[in-house]
XYZ file of C-alpha atoms in Angstrom:
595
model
C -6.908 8.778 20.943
C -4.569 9.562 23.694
C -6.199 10.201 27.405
C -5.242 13.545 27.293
C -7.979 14.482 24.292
C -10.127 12.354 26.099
C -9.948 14.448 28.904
C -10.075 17.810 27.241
C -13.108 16.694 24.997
C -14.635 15.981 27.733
C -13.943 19.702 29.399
C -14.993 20.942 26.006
C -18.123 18.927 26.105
C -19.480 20.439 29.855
C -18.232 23.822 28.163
C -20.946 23.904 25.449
C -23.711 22.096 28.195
C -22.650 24.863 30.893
C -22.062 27.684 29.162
C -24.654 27.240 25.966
C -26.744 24.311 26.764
C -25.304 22.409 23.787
C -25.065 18.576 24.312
C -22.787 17.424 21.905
C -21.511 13.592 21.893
C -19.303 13.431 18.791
C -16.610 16.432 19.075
C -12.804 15.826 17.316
C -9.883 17.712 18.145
C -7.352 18.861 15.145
C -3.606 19.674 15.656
C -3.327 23.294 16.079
C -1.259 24.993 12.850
C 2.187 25.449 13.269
C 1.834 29.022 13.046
C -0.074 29.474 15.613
C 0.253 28.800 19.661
C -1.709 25.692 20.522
C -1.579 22.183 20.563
C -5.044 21.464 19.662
C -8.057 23.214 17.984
C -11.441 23.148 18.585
C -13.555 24.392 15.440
C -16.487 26.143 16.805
C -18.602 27.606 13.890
C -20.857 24.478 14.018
C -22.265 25.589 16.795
C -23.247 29.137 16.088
C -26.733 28.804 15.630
C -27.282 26.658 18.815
C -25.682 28.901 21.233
C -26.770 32.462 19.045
C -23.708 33.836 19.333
C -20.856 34.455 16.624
C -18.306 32.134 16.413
C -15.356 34.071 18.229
C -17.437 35.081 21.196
C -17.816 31.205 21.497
C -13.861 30.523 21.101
C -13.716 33.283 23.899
C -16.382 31.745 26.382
C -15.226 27.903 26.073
C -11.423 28.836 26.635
C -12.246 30.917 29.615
C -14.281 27.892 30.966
C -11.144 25.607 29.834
C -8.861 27.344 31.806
C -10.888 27.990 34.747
C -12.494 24.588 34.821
C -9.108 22.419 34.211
C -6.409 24.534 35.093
C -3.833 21.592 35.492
C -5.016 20.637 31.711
C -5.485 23.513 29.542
C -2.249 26.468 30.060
C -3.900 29.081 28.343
C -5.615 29.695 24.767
C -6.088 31.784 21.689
C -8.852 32.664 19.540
C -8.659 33.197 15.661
C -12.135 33.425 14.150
C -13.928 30.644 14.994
C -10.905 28.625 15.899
C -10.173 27.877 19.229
C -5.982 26.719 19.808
C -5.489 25.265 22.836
C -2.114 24.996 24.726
C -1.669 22.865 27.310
C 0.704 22.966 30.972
C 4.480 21.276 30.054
C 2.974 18.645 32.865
C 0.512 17.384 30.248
C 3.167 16.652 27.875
C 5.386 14.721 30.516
C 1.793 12.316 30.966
C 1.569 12.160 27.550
C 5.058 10.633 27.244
C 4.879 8.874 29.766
C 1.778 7.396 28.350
C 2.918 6.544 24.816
C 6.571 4.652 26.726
C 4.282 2.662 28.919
C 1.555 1.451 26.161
C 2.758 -2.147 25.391
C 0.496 -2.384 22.705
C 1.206 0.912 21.118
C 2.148 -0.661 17.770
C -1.125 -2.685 18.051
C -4.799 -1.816 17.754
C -7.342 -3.843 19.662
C -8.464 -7.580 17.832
C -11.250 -7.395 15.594
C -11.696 -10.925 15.493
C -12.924 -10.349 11.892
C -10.853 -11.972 8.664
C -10.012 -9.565 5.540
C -8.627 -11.350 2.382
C -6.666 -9.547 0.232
C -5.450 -10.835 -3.358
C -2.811 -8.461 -5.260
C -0.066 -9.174 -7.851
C -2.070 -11.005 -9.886
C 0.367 -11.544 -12.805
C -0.249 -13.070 -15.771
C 2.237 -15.898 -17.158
C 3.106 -14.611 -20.630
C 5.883 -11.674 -19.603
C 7.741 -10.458 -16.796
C 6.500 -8.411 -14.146
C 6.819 -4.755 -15.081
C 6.761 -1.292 -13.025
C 2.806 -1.591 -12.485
C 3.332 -4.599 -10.953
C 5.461 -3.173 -8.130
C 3.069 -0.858 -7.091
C 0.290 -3.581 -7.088
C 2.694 -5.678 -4.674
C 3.696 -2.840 -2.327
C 0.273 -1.440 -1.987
C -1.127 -5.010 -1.529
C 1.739 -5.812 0.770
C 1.355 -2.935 2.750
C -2.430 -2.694 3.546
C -2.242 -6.523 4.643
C 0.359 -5.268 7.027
C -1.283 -2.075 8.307
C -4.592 -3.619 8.690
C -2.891 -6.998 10.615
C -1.497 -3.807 13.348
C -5.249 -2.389 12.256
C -6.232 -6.164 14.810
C -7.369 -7.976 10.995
C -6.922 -11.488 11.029
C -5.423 -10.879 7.247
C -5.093 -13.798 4.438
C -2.808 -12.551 1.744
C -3.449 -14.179 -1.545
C -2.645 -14.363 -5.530
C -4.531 -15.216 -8.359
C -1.608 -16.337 -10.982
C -3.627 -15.994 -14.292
C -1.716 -18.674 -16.170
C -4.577 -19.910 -18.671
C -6.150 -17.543 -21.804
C -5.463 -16.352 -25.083
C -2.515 -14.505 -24.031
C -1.084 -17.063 -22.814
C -1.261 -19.713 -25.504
C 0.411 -16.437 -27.722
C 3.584 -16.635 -25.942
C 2.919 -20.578 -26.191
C 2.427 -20.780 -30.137
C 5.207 -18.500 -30.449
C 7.715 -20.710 -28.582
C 6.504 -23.808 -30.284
C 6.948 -21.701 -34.039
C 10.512 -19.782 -33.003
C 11.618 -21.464 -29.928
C 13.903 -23.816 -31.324
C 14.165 -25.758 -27.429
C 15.783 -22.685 -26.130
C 15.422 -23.107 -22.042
C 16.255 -21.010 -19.542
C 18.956 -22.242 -18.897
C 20.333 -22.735 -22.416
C 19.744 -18.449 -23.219
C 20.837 -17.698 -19.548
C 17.266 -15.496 -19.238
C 15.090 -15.744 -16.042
C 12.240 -17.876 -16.598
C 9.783 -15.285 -16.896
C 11.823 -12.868 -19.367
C 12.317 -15.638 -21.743
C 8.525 -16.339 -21.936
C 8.010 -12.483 -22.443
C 10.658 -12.360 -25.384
C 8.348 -15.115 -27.020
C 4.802 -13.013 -26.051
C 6.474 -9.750 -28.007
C 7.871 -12.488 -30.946
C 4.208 -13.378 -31.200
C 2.733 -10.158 -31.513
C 5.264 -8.923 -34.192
C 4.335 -11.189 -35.931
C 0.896 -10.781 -35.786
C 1.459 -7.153 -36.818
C 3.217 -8.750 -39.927
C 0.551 -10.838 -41.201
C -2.247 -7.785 -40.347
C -0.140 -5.601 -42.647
C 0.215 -8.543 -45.463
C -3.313 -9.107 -45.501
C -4.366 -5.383 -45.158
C -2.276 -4.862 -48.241
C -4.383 -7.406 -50.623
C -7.347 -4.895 -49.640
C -8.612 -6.692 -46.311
C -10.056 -4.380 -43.657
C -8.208 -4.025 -41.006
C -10.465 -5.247 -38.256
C -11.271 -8.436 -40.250
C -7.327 -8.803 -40.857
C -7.017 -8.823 -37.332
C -9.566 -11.290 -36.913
C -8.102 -13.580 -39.938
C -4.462 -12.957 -38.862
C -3.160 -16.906 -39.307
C -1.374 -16.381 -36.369
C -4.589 -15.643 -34.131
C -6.451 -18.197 -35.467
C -3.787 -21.124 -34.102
C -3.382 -19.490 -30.800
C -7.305 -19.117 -30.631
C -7.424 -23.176 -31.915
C -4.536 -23.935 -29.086
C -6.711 -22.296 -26.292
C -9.281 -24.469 -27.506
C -7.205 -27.578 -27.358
C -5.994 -26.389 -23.864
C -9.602 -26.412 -22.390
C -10.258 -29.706 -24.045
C -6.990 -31.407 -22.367
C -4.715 -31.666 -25.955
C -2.158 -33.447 -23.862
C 0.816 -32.213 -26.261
C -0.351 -27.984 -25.377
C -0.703 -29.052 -21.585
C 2.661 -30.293 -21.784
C 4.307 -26.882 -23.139
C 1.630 -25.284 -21.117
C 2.782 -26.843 -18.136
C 6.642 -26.360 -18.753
C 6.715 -22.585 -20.013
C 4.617 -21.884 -17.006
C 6.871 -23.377 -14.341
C 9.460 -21.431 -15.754
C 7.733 -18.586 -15.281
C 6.394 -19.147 -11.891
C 10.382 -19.787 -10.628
C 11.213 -16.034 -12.115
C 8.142 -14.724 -10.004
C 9.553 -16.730 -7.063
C 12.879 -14.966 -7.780
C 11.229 -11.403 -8.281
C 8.800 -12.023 -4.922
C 11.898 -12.542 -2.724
C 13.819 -9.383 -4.280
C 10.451 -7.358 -3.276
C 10.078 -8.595 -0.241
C 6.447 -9.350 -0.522
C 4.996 -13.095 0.442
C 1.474 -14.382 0.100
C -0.465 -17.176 2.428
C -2.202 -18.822 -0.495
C -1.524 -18.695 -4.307
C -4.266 -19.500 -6.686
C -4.120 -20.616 -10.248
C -6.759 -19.461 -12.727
C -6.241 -22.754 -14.383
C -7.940 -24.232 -11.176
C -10.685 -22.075 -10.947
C -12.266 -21.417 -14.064
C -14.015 -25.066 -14.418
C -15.537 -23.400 -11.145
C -16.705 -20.433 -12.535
C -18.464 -22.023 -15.856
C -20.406 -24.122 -12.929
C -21.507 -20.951 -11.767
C -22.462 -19.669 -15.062
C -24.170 -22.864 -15.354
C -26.053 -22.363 -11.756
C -26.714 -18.122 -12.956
C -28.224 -19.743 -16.686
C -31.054 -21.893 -14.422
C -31.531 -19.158 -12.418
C -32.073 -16.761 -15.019
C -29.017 -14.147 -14.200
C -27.942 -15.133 -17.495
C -28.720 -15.525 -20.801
C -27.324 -17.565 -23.803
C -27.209 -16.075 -27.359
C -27.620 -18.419 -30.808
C -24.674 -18.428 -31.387
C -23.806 -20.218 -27.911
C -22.145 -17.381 -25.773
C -23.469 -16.965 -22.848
C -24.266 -12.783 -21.139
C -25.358 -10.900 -18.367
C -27.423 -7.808 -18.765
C -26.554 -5.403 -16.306
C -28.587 -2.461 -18.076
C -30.876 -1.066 -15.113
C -27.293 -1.168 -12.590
C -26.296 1.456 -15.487
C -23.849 -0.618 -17.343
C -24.504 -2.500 -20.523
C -24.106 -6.331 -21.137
C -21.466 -8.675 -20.417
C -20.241 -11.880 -21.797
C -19.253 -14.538 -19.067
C -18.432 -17.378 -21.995
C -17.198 -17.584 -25.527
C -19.464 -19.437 -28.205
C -16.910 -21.840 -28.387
C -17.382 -22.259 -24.294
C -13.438 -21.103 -23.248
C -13.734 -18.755 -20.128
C -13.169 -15.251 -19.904
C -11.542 -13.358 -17.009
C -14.454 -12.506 -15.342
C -15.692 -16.615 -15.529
C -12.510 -17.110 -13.326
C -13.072 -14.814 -10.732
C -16.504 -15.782 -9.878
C -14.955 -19.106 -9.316
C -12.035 -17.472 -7.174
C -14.169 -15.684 -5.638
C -16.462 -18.774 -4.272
C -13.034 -20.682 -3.768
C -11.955 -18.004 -1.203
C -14.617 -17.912 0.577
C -15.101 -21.870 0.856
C -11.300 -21.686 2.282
C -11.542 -18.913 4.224
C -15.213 -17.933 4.987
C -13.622 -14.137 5.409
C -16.569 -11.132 5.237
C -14.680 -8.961 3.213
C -12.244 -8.976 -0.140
C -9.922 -6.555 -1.116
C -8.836 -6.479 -4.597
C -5.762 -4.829 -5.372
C -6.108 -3.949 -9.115
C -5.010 -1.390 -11.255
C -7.945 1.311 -12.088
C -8.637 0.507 -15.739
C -10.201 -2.996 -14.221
C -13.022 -0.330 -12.628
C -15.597 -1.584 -14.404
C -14.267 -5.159 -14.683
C -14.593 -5.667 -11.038
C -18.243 -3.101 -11.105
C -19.700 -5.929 -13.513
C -18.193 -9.073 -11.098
C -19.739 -7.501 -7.624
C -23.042 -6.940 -9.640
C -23.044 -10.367 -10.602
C -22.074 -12.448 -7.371
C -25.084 -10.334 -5.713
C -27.302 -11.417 -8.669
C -25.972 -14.976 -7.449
C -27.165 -14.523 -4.234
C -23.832 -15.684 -3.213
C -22.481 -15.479 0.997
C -19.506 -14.191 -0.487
C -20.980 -11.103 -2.696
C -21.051 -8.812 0.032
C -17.960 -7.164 1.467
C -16.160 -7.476 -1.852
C -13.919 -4.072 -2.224
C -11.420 -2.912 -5.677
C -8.652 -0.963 -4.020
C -8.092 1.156 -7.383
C -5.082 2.668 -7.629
C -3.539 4.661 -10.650
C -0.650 3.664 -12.800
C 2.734 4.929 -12.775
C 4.756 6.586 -15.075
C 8.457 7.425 -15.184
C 10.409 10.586 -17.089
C 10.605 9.885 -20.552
C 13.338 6.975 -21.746
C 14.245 6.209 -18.626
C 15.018 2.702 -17.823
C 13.084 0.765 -20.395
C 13.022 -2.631 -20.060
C 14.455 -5.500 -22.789
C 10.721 -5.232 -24.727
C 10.976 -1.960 -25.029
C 7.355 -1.468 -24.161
C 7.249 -1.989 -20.442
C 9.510 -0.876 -17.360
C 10.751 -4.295 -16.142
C 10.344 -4.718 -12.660
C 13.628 -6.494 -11.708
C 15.625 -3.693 -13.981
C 14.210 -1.530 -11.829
C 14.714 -2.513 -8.703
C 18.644 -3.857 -9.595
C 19.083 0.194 -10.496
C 17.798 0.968 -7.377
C 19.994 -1.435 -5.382
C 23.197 0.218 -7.747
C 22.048 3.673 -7.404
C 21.913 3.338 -3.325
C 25.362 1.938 -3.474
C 26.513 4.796 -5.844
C 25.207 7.261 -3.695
C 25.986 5.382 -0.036
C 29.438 5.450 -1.593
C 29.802 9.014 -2.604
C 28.876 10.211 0.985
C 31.265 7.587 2.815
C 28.022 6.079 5.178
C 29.474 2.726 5.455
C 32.691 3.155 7.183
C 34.022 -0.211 8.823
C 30.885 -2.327 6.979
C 31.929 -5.749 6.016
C 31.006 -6.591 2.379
C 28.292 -8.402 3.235
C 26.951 -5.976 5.502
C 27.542 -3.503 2.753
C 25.629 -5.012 0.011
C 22.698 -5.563 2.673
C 22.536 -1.912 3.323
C 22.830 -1.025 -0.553
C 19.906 -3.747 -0.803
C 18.003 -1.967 2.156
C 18.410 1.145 1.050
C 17.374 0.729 -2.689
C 14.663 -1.280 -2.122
C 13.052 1.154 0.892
C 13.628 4.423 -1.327
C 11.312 2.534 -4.387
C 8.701 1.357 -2.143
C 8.674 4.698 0.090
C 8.283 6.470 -3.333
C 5.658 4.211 -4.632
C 4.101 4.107 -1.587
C 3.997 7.514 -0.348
C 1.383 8.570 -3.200
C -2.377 8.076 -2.495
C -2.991 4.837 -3.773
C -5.832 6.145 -6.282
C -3.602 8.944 -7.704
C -1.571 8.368 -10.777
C 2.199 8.943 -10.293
C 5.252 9.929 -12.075
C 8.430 8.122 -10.242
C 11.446 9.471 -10.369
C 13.985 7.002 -9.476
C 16.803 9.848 -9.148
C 14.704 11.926 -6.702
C 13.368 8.404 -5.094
C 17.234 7.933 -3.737
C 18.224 11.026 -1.870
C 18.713 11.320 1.428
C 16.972 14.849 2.174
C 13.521 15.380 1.575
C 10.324 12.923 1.521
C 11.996 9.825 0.784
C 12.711 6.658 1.963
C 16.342 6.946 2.566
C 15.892 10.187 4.921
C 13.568 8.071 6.981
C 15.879 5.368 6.623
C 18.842 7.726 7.857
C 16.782 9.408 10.788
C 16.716 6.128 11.998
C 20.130 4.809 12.186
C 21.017 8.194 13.611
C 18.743 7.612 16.732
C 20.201 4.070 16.726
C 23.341 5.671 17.399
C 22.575 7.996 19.806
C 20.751 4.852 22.159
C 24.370 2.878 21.370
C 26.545 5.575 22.849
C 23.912 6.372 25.609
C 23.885 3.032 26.953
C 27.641 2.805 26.281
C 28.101 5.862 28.850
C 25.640 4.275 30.963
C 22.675 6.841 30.416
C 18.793 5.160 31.313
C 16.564 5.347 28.551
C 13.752 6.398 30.563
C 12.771 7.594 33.820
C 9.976 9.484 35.448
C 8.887 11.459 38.867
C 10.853 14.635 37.762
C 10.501 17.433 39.536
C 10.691 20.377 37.378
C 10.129 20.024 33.859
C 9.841 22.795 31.077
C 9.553 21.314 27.692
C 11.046 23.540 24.157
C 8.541 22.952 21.580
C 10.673 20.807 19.370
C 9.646 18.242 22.194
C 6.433 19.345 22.826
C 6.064 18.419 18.710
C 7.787 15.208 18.718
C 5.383 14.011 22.114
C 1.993 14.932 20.016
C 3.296 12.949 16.909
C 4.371 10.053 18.853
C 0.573 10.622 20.548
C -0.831 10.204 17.102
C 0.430 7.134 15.899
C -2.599 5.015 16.704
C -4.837 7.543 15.455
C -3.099 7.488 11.853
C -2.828 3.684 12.000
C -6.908 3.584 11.889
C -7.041 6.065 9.318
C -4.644 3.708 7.317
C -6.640 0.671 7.961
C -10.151 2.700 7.178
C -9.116 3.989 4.372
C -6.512 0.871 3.037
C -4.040 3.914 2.520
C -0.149 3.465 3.132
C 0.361 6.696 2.099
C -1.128 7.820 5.306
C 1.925 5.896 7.310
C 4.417 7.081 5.078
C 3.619 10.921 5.061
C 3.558 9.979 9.020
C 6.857 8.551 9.002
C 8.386 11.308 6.840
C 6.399 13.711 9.154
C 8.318 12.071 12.124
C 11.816 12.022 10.888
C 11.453 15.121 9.862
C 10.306 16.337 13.348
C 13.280 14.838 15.519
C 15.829 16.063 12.979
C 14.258 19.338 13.836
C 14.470 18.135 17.770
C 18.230 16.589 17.423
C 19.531 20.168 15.634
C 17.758 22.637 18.354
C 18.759 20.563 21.526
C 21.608 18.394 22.805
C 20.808 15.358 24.125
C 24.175 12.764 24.818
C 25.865 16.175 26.174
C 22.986 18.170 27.975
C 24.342 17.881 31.979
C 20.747 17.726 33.501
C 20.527 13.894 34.423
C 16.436 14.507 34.528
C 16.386 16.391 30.755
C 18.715 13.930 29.337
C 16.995 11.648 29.884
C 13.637 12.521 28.605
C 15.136 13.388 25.374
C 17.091 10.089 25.248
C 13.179 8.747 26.015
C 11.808 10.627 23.173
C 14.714 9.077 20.790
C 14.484 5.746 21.439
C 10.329 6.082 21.221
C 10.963 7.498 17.829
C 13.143 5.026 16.838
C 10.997 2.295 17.713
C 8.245 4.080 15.851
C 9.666 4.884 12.663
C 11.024 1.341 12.496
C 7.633 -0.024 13.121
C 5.860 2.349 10.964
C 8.540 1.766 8.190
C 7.584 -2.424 8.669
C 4.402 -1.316 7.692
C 5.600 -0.080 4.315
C 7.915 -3.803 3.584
C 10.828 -0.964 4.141
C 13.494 -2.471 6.476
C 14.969 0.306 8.801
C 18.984 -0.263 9.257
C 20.783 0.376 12.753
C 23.732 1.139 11.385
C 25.078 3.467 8.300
């Protein structure tokens, strides 16, 4: 909150004790509609029935006692209903700038001194990383960066599931059709050679479903008899037992897979402080199954599987172990769960998971609590939707899944298509070329992904994603290297970037705009961290760009003759530009200087 609403909640505040003996300690100011005069607006039906008088006589009283009271503050006001729009003297708005250049730490909320861990991606090592996943990165990504400006001491972690069923399926089918290709040998990345060998396996379990169905078998049981299932169901088995001969192919087909992921990581810009492997963490978890059975929290069944019963939290029960004593998911993340907090003793856990895990991560909370565990409080699922894309667009090798680096490489060749076909890199090396197209790509499909609230489901667009009008990343992108330009030629000509002690000052409202956005920056950073939204810095930053186009296209600013004028506009640039690129960081988008 910038001193200025300080000071005018404040006036507003003696206005209700003076003028209707209302003491009121929580008031909030809203920006003022931009069809209406005002900068701010005070709502005043709340108080009807305390002062006994309708809401516009209210508006009337308090901006009479506004103006009278604080006449260097508060210019004048309207009333509309029970809406009071405030406008405040062009003076104010000089402060205010001033303010926002001389705040060192305007890009920084105050420390916390409280640690927030925050585990996303989460891939599993059978297949390539797909569309989902990018969403799952940037989201994660981007709240660990929002609430580390938010004064969060942040951990950013990622629990590799590379142990299961699912995995041992792209594992049989390797050992059964594989014939030693490598890497290497089919010229695949790691990770898409694995996931050719997950969709091999489950062809061919179709195959044997429909052989089986056809000598009269019912379906489910075909499923369940499927040779195919049973040896990937007996290699799991072997796995948890140590069979040194699956570890081995365990072992190899999964660094393969985790050197793709590196390669995919770096392309997304994304980075994590400490990876975990589910393969390390579920002995954990069956010791705390072990610990919940003496306690009582669970139960075992004849037949050996052990089950929670989570009936009066209005679920239904849950199994925690197979009869044959293999771990399920939610086995591993108790023991992740204890494992994080043992290395990081943080209060609170985000989990960055899709939404059809809802219940998933309902049933986990539920049981560390029945635990009694340090760690069960302060756990969180950031739940976000899924994404689609327009119909048979960019389908990736499978044909089942958008793949994640397809995606992104059509991205990268789109921006340079488009860079192209408006000439934007005039004089660019090359490498600085390729950079840009990499920039630019990348920033429009996070900015698209991004700008969405996180629990919404999306359709993306990758065409729309790309332009460079409108609510994308590219515009913001642009807006950017246009102010850059502007502070080049100004300090070329030997123009200050700021100033101050002017003497006459009278503000268009383009400016006065641009000043109350740059004012609200901090506020919409702690709405972001509260509410572990991105989307609430990108609709900012798009909100912003947007704003000082509107600024750059009313007034001049490298040719306007008054020294003092010039130089408060070339003040308001270069705070914009320092805010969008900031803001932008917040979002993994990279803001170029030049274009």
């Amino acid at each position: 909150m910038s001193s200025i609403q300080v000071q005018l909640i404040a006036s507003i505040q003696a206005g209700l004790s003076s003028l209707f003996q209302i003491e009121e300690n929580d008031l909030s100011l809203q920006e003022t509609k931009k069809e209406f005069e005002g900068a701010y607006t005070f709502v005043v039906f709340p108080y009807t029935k305390k002062a006994g008088k309708a809401p516009a006589q209210i508006a009337q009283a308090l901006g009479d006692y506004l103006v009278a009271n604080n006449p260097q503050l508060v210019k004048a006001y309207q009333v509309v209903q029970g809406f009071l729009n405030i406008s405040l003297h062009d003076s104010v708005w000089y402060d205010l700038l001033q303010e926002i250049a001389q705040d060192n730490s305007a890009f920084q909320l105050a420390p916390k001194n409280e640690k927030i861990v925050i585990e996303y991606s989460s891939p599993n090592t059978n297949k390539p990383l797909h569309l989902g996943h990018l969403r799952n990165n940037f989201l994660g990504y981007s709240v660990a960066q929002i609430l580390k400006a938010g004064g969060y001491e942040v951990i950013k972690t990622n629990l590799v599931n590379d142990r299961g069923i699912h995995i041992c399926k792209s594992m049989l089918a390797y050992q059964l059709f594989g014939n030693g290709e490598t890497p290497a040998s089919s010229g695949l990345k790691g990770d898409h050679l694995v996931g050719k060998y997950y969709v091999a396996f489950d062809k061919a379990y179709k195959s044997e479903i429909e052989q089986l169905v056809a000598t009269g078998i019912d379906p489910e049981k075909a499923k369940a008899q499927a040779p195919i299932m049973l040896q990937a169901q007996a290699m799991l088995l072997a796995w948890e037992q140590g069979e040194p001969t699956v570890i081995q192919l365990w072992e190899t087909m999964n660094a393969w897979v985790l050197d793709g992921f590196a390669a995919s990581y770096k392309q997304m810009g994304v980075d994590f402080d400490k990876i975990y492997r589910e393969s390390n963490t579920y002995l954990l978890g069956k010791k705390l199954v072990d610990e919940g059975l003496a306690q009582g929290v669970f139960y075992q069944k004849p037949d050996g599987s052990v089950w929670i019963n989570l009936e009066e939290e209005g679920l239904d029960e849950k199994l925690v172990l197979r009869k044959d004593g293999t771990s399920v998911y939610i086995t591993q993340d108790m023991g992740t769960a204890q494992l994080k907090f043992e290395d990081f003793g943080a209060k609170q856990s985000i989990y960055v998971v899709g939404n059809e895990q809802d219940y998933h991560f309902e049933v986990l909370f539920h049981i560390l609590k029945k635990l009694n565990k340090p760690f069960s409080l302060g756990n969180y699922h950031l739940s976000y939707g899924m994404v689609d894309l327009p119909s048979g667009k960019m389908k990736s090798r499978e044909g089942t899944v958008v793949d994640a680096d397809d995606l992104m490489q059509e991205m990268v060749d789109t921006a340079r298509e488009r860079t192209l076909e408006l000439g934007k890199i005039e004089g660019f090396s090359e490498e600085e070329s390729n950079r840009l197209f990499q920039q630019l790509g990348m920033g429009a499909l996070k900015y698209f992904l991004l700008k969405v609230d996180p629990k919404k489901r999306m359709l993306f667009n990758p065409e729309e994603s790309i332009d460079f009008q409108g609510n994308t990343g590219p515009f913001i992108q642009y807006t950017h290297t246009r102010i850059c330009s502007i502070r080049r030629k100004a300090i070329e000509k030997g123009f200050p970037l700021s100033g101050e002690n002017y003497s006459a000052i009278s503000f268009a409202e383009s400016e006065r705009e641009l000043i109350y956005l740059l004012g609200t920056y901090k506020t919409k950073l702690e709405e972001a961290c509260e509410n572990f939204s991105p989307s609430i810095i990108a609709q900012y930053s798009f909100d912003l760009a947007k704003q000082f186009n509107k600024f750059y296209n009313e007034l001049t600013i490298l040719n306007e003759e008054n020294e003092e004028i010039r130089t408060i506009r070339l003040t308001l640039a270069d705070l914009t530009g320092k805010t969008i690129q900031h803001a932008t960081s917040l979002l993994g988008i990279v803001s170029p200087e030049r274009m």
